Amino acid sequence: MAVVRSLSKKSPKAAALATPTDLEPAKVAKVAEALNKVLADAFVLYLKTKNFHWHVTGKHFRDYHLLLDEQAVTVEPMFDPLAERVRKLGAPTIHAYSEILKLTTLKENTDGFVSPEAMFNELIADNKALIKTIRAAHEICDGADDFASIGLLEQYIDEAEKRLWFLFETNQNRDDSAS
């Protein structure tokens, strides 16, 4: 059965998405919504991690700077597979930053200065939130018998748990004094 979705309800000029799938249209809609939420959380986590990478300061600057860059590098590869998975199902994916901010469970950090400890605490909470979003999507995909999406999500849970572990351990017994 082919699922056909319009790219935009607002634009009559929008081309239709015609992608064959054997999943039921109602299940495709639920899976696409869940995967787009994971994608939105991943985008915000990536940008926040890079922001902290660019702005970290203190005694352990080099270690923190490199760790945060490594963390961001593990988030960015989620974008394409998630978006392409949604498109393979014949559904639209995120089109704008405003959509990301509507869908995400994470909060932007716009502070001019954030201490390393606060950065790590925030990223710990954000990775936990991302894991929760991924697990919720996994449950929806399982109910839709969408095994391909399940496979992606299981890998992303493992990667997020590793990031969480590294952030947690780095944040223990910290000494960020400049002296």
mmCIF file of C-alpha atoms in Angstrom:
data_model
loop_
_atom_site.group_PDB
_atom_site.id
_atom_site.type_symbol
_atom_site.label_atom_id
_atom_site.label_comp_id
_atom_site.label_asym_id
_atom_site.label_seq_id
_atom_site.Cartn_x
_atom_site.Cartn_y
_atom_site.Cartn_z
ATOM 1 C CA MET A 1 0.000 0.000 0.000
ATOM 2 C CA ALA A 2 1.338 3.446 -0.813
ATOM 3 C CA VAL A 3 1.083 6.171 1.732
ATOM 4 C CA VAL A 4 0.727 9.630 0.274
ATOM 5 C CA ARG A 5 1.183 12.690 2.438
ATOM 6 C CA SER A 6 1.165 16.349 1.493
ATOM 7 C CA LEU A 7 4.312 18.263 2.414
ATOM 8 C CA SER A 8 2.284 21.198 3.638
ATOM 9 C CA LYS A 9 -1.379 21.682 4.289
ATOM 10 C CA LYS A 10 -0.856 25.415 3.755
ATOM 11 C CA SER A 11 0.602 25.214 0.251
ATOM 12 C CA PRO A 12 -1.471 23.741 -2.580
ATOM 13 C CA LYS A 13 1.724 23.770 -4.691
ATOM 14 C CA ALA A 14 3.478 21.300 -2.392
ATOM 15 C CA ALA A 15 4.370 18.048 -4.053
ATOM 16 C CA ALA A 16 2.868 14.890 -2.605
ATOM 17 C CA LEU A 17 5.050 12.308 -0.955
ATOM 18 C CA ALA A 18 4.390 8.946 -2.520
ATOM 19 C CA THR A 19 6.432 6.297 -0.782
ATOM 20 C CA PRO A 20 5.413 2.655 -0.682
ATOM 21 C CA THR A 21 5.210 1.067 2.741
ATOM 22 C CA ASP A 22 3.335 -1.867 4.156
ATOM 23 C CA LEU A 23 2.730 -0.069 7.456
ATOM 24 C CA GLU A 24 -0.767 1.239 8.103
ATOM 25 C CA PRO A 25 -1.174 5.004 7.543
ATOM 26 C CA ALA A 26 -2.243 5.612 11.161
ATOM 27 C CA LYS A 27 0.842 3.777 12.421
ATOM 28 C CA VAL A 28 3.082 5.676 10.003
ATOM 29 C CA ALA A 29 1.741 8.967 11.363
ATOM 30 C CA LYS A 30 2.484 7.928 14.961
ATOM 31 C CA VAL A 31 5.954 6.627 14.101
ATOM 32 C CA ALA A 32 6.804 9.768 12.120
ATOM 33 C CA GLU A 33 5.674 12.000 14.980
ATOM 34 C CA ALA A 34 7.775 10.027 17.478
ATOM 35 C CA LEU A 35 10.867 9.972 15.250
ATOM 36 C CA ASN A 36 10.565 13.709 14.556
ATOM 37 C CA LYS A 37 10.539 14.305 18.342
ATOM 38 C CA VAL A 38 13.755 12.287 18.664
ATOM 39 C CA LEU A 39 15.240 14.294 15.798
ATOM 40 C CA ALA A 40 14.244 17.586 17.450
ATOM 41 C CA ASP A 41 15.805 16.560 20.765
ATOM 42 C CA ALA A 42 18.968 15.452 18.953
ATOM 43 C CA PHE A 43 19.254 18.813 17.155
ATOM 44 C CA VAL A 44 18.904 20.796 20.381
ATOM 45 C CA LEU A 45 21.324 18.512 22.240
ATOM 46 C CA TYR A 46 23.847 18.839 19.419
ATOM 47 C CA LEU A 47 23.665 22.623 19.311
ATOM 48 C CA LYS A 48 23.846 22.927 23.104
ATOM 49 C CA THR A 49 26.809 20.559 23.282
ATOM 50 C CA LYS A 50 28.656 22.526 20.587
ATOM 51 C CA ASN A 51 27.787 25.793 22.343
ATOM 52 C CA PHE A 52 29.262 24.480 25.587
ATOM 53 C CA HIS A 53 32.284 23.145 23.656
ATOM 54 C CA TRP A 54 32.901 26.637 22.263
ATOM 55 C CA HIS A 55 32.417 28.395 25.612
ATOM 56 C CA VAL A 56 33.841 26.070 28.265
ATOM 57 C CA THR A 57 36.481 27.667 30.494
ATOM 58 C CA GLY A 58 38.583 26.814 33.485
ATOM 59 C CA LYS A 59 41.377 24.672 34.793
ATOM 60 C CA HIS A 60 40.373 21.596 32.788
ATOM 61 C CA PHE A 61 39.581 23.519 29.608
ATOM 62 C CA ARG A 62 41.373 21.212 27.183
ATOM 63 C CA ASP A 63 39.851 18.018 28.579
ATOM 64 C CA TYR A 64 36.345 19.486 28.710
ATOM 65 C CA HIS A 65 36.669 21.123 25.292
ATOM 66 C CA LEU A 66 37.688 17.804 23.707
ATOM 67 C CA LEU A 67 35.065 15.787 25.598
ATOM 68 C CA LEU A 68 32.259 18.109 24.534
ATOM 69 C CA ASP A 69 33.403 17.953 20.924
ATOM 70 C CA GLU A 70 33.486 14.145 21.109
ATOM 71 C CA GLN A 71 29.986 14.209 22.579
ATOM 72 C CA ALA A 72 28.642 16.400 19.769
ATOM 73 C CA VAL A 73 30.254 14.145 17.167
ATOM 74 C CA THR A 74 28.158 11.218 18.455
ATOM 75 C CA VAL A 75 24.874 13.165 18.217
ATOM 76 C CA GLU A 76 25.182 14.643 14.709
ATOM 77 C CA PRO A 77 25.091 11.277 12.865
ATOM 78 C CA MET A 78 21.544 10.720 14.171
ATOM 79 C CA PHE A 79 20.060 13.450 11.966
ATOM 80 C CA ASP A 80 20.131 11.912 8.509
ATOM 81 C CA PRO A 81 19.061 8.357 9.394
ATOM 82 C CA LEU A 82 16.129 9.625 11.469
ATOM 83 C CA ALA A 83 14.931 12.105 8.847
ATOM 84 C CA GLU A 84 15.418 9.614 6.023
ATOM 85 C CA ARG A 85 13.563 6.933 7.980
ATOM 86 C CA VAL A 86 10.564 9.256 8.314
ATOM 87 C CA ARG A 87 10.712 10.003 4.578
ATOM 88 C CA LYS A 88 11.004 6.294 3.711
ATOM 89 C CA LEU A 89 7.688 5.874 5.465
ATOM 90 C CA GLY A 90 6.171 8.606 3.276
ATOM 91 C CA ALA A 91 5.840 11.177 6.034
ATOM 92 C CA PRO A 92 7.273 14.690 6.267
ATOM 93 C CA THR A 93 10.094 15.498 8.604
ATOM 94 C CA ILE A 94 11.222 18.701 10.264
ATOM 95 C CA HIS A 95 11.428 21.723 7.942
ATOM 96 C CA ALA A 96 12.446 24.584 10.235
ATOM 97 C CA TYR A 97 14.120 25.505 13.511
ATOM 98 C CA SER A 98 10.740 26.675 14.785
ATOM 99 C CA GLU A 99 9.439 23.110 14.371
ATOM 100 C CA ILE A 100 12.441 21.777 16.282
ATOM 101 C CA LEU A 101 11.737 24.122 19.173
ATOM 102 C CA LYS A 102 8.053 23.110 19.214
ATOM 103 C CA LEU A 103 8.831 19.377 19.204
ATOM 104 C CA THR A 104 11.804 19.184 21.561
ATOM 105 C CA THR A 105 11.597 18.271 25.221
ATOM 106 C CA LEU A 106 14.917 20.073 25.836
ATOM 107 C CA LYS A 107 15.448 23.724 26.668
ATOM 108 C CA GLU A 108 17.851 26.046 24.896
ATOM 109 C CA ASN A 109 20.626 27.597 26.935
ATOM 110 C CA THR A 110 21.121 31.237 26.018
ATOM 111 C CA ASP A 111 23.170 32.258 29.066
ATOM 112 C CA GLY A 112 26.293 34.289 28.371
ATOM 113 C CA PHE A 113 28.328 32.277 30.869
ATOM 114 C CA VAL A 114 27.783 28.763 32.191
ATOM 115 C CA SER A 115 30.204 27.113 34.608
ATOM 116 C CA PRO A 116 31.622 23.749 33.568
ATOM 117 C CA GLU A 117 29.720 22.063 36.412
ATOM 118 C CA ALA A 118 26.434 23.608 35.265
ATOM 119 C CA MET A 119 27.202 22.650 31.649
ATOM 120 C CA PHE A 120 27.727 19.033 32.610
ATOM 121 C CA ASN A 121 24.651 18.960 34.848
ATOM 122 C CA GLU A 122 22.538 20.342 32.019
ATOM 123 C CA LEU A 123 23.933 17.881 29.471
ATOM 124 C CA ILE A 124 23.373 15.010 31.915
ATOM 125 C CA ALA A 125 19.713 16.026 32.232
ATOM 126 C CA ASP A 126 19.397 16.518 28.468
ATOM 127 C CA ASN A 127 20.860 13.118 27.632
ATOM 128 C CA LYS A 128 18.461 11.530 30.139
ATOM 129 C CA ALA A 129 15.580 13.373 28.475
ATOM 130 C CA LEU A 130 16.746 12.245 25.021
ATOM 131 C CA ILE A 131 16.901 8.645 26.227
ATOM 132 C CA LYS A 132 13.333 8.972 27.506
ATOM 133 C CA THR A 133 12.197 10.376 24.139
ATOM 134 C CA ILE A 134 13.961 7.562 22.281
ATOM 135 C CA ARG A 135 12.414 4.899 24.526
ATOM 136 C CA ALA A 136 8.946 6.382 23.939
ATOM 137 C CA ALA A 137 9.566 6.313 20.178
ATOM 138 C CA HIS A 138 10.841 2.744 20.455
ATOM 139 C CA GLU A 139 7.575 1.711 22.094
ATOM 140 C CA ILE A 140 5.540 3.352 19.311
ATOM 141 C CA CYS A 141 7.686 1.748 16.610
ATOM 142 C CA ASP A 142 7.341 -1.626 18.315
ATOM 143 C CA GLY A 143 3.557 -1.262 18.274
ATOM 144 C CA ALA A 144 3.709 -0.451 14.566
ATOM 145 C CA ASP A 145 6.016 -3.402 13.773
ATOM 146 C CA ASP A 146 8.533 -0.881 12.396
ATOM 147 C CA PHE A 147 11.638 -2.959 12.979
ATOM 148 C CA ALA A 148 13.930 -0.733 10.920
ATOM 149 C CA SER A 149 13.192 2.264 13.153
ATOM 150 C CA ILE A 150 13.567 0.089 16.244
ATOM 151 C CA GLY A 151 17.077 -0.882 15.127
ATOM 152 C CA LEU A 152 18.117 2.761 14.774
ATOM 153 C CA LEU A 153 16.625 3.708 18.120
ATOM 154 C CA GLU A 154 18.326 0.904 20.014
ATOM 155 C CA GLN A 155 21.706 2.078 18.736
ATOM 156 C CA TYR A 156 20.877 5.666 19.751
ATOM 157 C CA ILE A 157 19.903 4.594 23.273
ATOM 158 C CA ASP A 158 23.267 2.879 23.690
ATOM 159 C CA GLU A 159 25.148 5.941 22.400
ATOM 160 C CA ALA A 160 23.178 8.310 24.656
ATOM 161 C CA GLU A 161 23.811 6.091 27.678
ATOM 162 C CA LYS A 162 27.536 6.206 26.914
ATOM 163 C CA ARG A 163 27.453 10.013 26.670
ATOM 164 C CA LEU A 164 25.544 10.136 29.934
ATOM 165 C CA TRP A 165 28.094 7.870 31.625
ATOM 166 C CA PHE A 166 31.044 10.012 30.480
ATOM 167 C CA LEU A 167 29.349 13.245 31.537
ATOM 168 C CA PHE A 168 28.380 11.823 34.924
ATOM 169 C CA GLU A 169 31.858 10.499 35.675
ATOM 170 C CA THR A 170 33.492 13.727 34.510
ATOM 171 C CA ASN A 171 31.216 15.711 36.817
ATOM 172 C CA GLN A 172 32.127 13.714 39.958
ATOM 173 C CA ASN A 173 34.397 15.225 42.599
ATOM 174 C CA ARG A 174 35.204 18.120 40.327
ATOM 175 C CA ASP A 175 37.808 20.765 40.968
ATOM 176 C CA ASP A 176 37.272 23.583 38.510
ATOM 177 C CA SER A 177 39.070 26.233 40.478
ATOM 178 C CA ALA A 178 41.423 28.380 38.442
ATOM 179 C CA SER A 179 44.276 27.941 40.940
#
